[in-house]
Structures are given as C-alpha cells and as structure tokens.
C-alpha cells in the first residue's frame, strides 16, 4: 500500500470535474463536505493569517492526493 492508495481510501482525491488549477481545493472541499469555493476562501484566509503556509501545503497536497480513478465503463451486448 502506498500513500496514494491510503489517501484515496480515506476520501482524499482530486476530482476531474470542478478543477481550477489541480483540483486540490475541490478534493479538500468534497472531503470536508463544503463547496469548492468555500475551500478556496479557506485557503485565502489561511494565506492572510499564516503567510506562506498554503503556498507550501498546496503543492504538497497536489503531489500526495491522487486524481480520481476512472471507473471503467461496461456495456452489455444484448
């Protein structure tokens, strides 16, 4: 088991839809049950309160959070 599998099982993944840059805020928002814009606002507030911290945290989450896995589409011939 690697870090990507572990994070994916815990619900931390970057969605394919609703991305602005890499999907980190959208993934965090989905995991926390808030809107993506709420997560982006939270990042902005953290940037104001703790200068630089989101600029370090965002790329780290970008690398660690896996993208949503594509579900294979199955068709039935009938």
XYZ file of C-alpha atoms in Angstrom:
78
model
C 0.000 0.000 0.000
C 1.339 3.424 -0.892
C 0.348 6.926 0.197
C -1.908 7.475 -2.832
C -3.951 4.343 -2.110
C -4.228 5.244 1.548
C -5.419 8.780 0.825
C -7.858 7.526 -1.828
C -9.421 5.055 0.614
C -9.842 7.832 3.177
C -11.674 10.006 0.644
C -8.834 12.366 -0.219
C -8.659 12.618 -4.009
C -8.673 15.318 -6.663
C -11.853 15.241 -8.792
C -11.745 15.501 -12.560
C -14.645 17.985 -12.595
C -14.616 21.376 -10.879
C -10.886 21.925 -11.003
C -9.388 25.387 -11.266
C -5.705 24.513 -11.080
C -5.010 20.968 -9.892
C -8.207 20.107 -8.057
C -6.717 20.194 -4.574
C -9.281 22.648 -3.188
C -12.120 20.750 -4.862
C -10.871 17.498 -3.329
C -10.486 19.012 0.130
C -13.935 20.584 -0.178
C -15.510 17.270 -1.163
C -13.808 15.515 1.772
C -14.898 18.207 4.260
C -18.414 18.476 2.812
C -18.184 22.117 1.761
C -18.303 23.849 -1.605
C -15.098 24.197 -3.627
C -15.345 27.971 -3.359
C -15.576 27.608 0.419
C -12.310 25.681 0.387
C -10.696 28.298 -1.856
C -11.857 31.006 0.558
C -10.393 28.996 3.431
C -7.033 28.818 1.613
C -7.147 32.585 1.058
C -7.905 33.226 4.746
C -5.053 30.912 5.763
C -2.768 32.774 3.380
C -3.657 36.064 5.076
C -3.400 34.698 8.629
C -0.395 32.409 8.103
C 1.572 33.869 5.199
C 3.204 31.267 3.007
C 1.674 28.163 4.586
C -0.882 27.479 1.825
C 1.823 28.104 -0.761
C 3.726 25.177 0.757
C 0.726 22.991 1.596
C -0.961 23.207 -1.841
C 1.918 21.674 -3.850
C 2.417 19.000 -1.200
C -1.253 18.011 -1.411
C -1.069 18.177 -5.202
C 1.656 15.512 -5.160
C 0.148 13.369 -2.391
C -3.542 13.434 -3.346
C -4.324 11.034 -6.175
C -6.597 12.046 -9.022
C -9.985 10.353 -9.110
C -9.727 6.963 -10.661
C -11.627 6.438 -13.858
C -14.348 3.847 -13.461
C -14.328 1.506 -16.452
C -17.498 1.728 -18.480
C -19.051 -1.633 -19.169
C -21.662 -2.185 -21.805
C -23.803 -5.205 -22.144
C -24.403 -6.577 -25.576
C -27.851 -7.874 -25.789
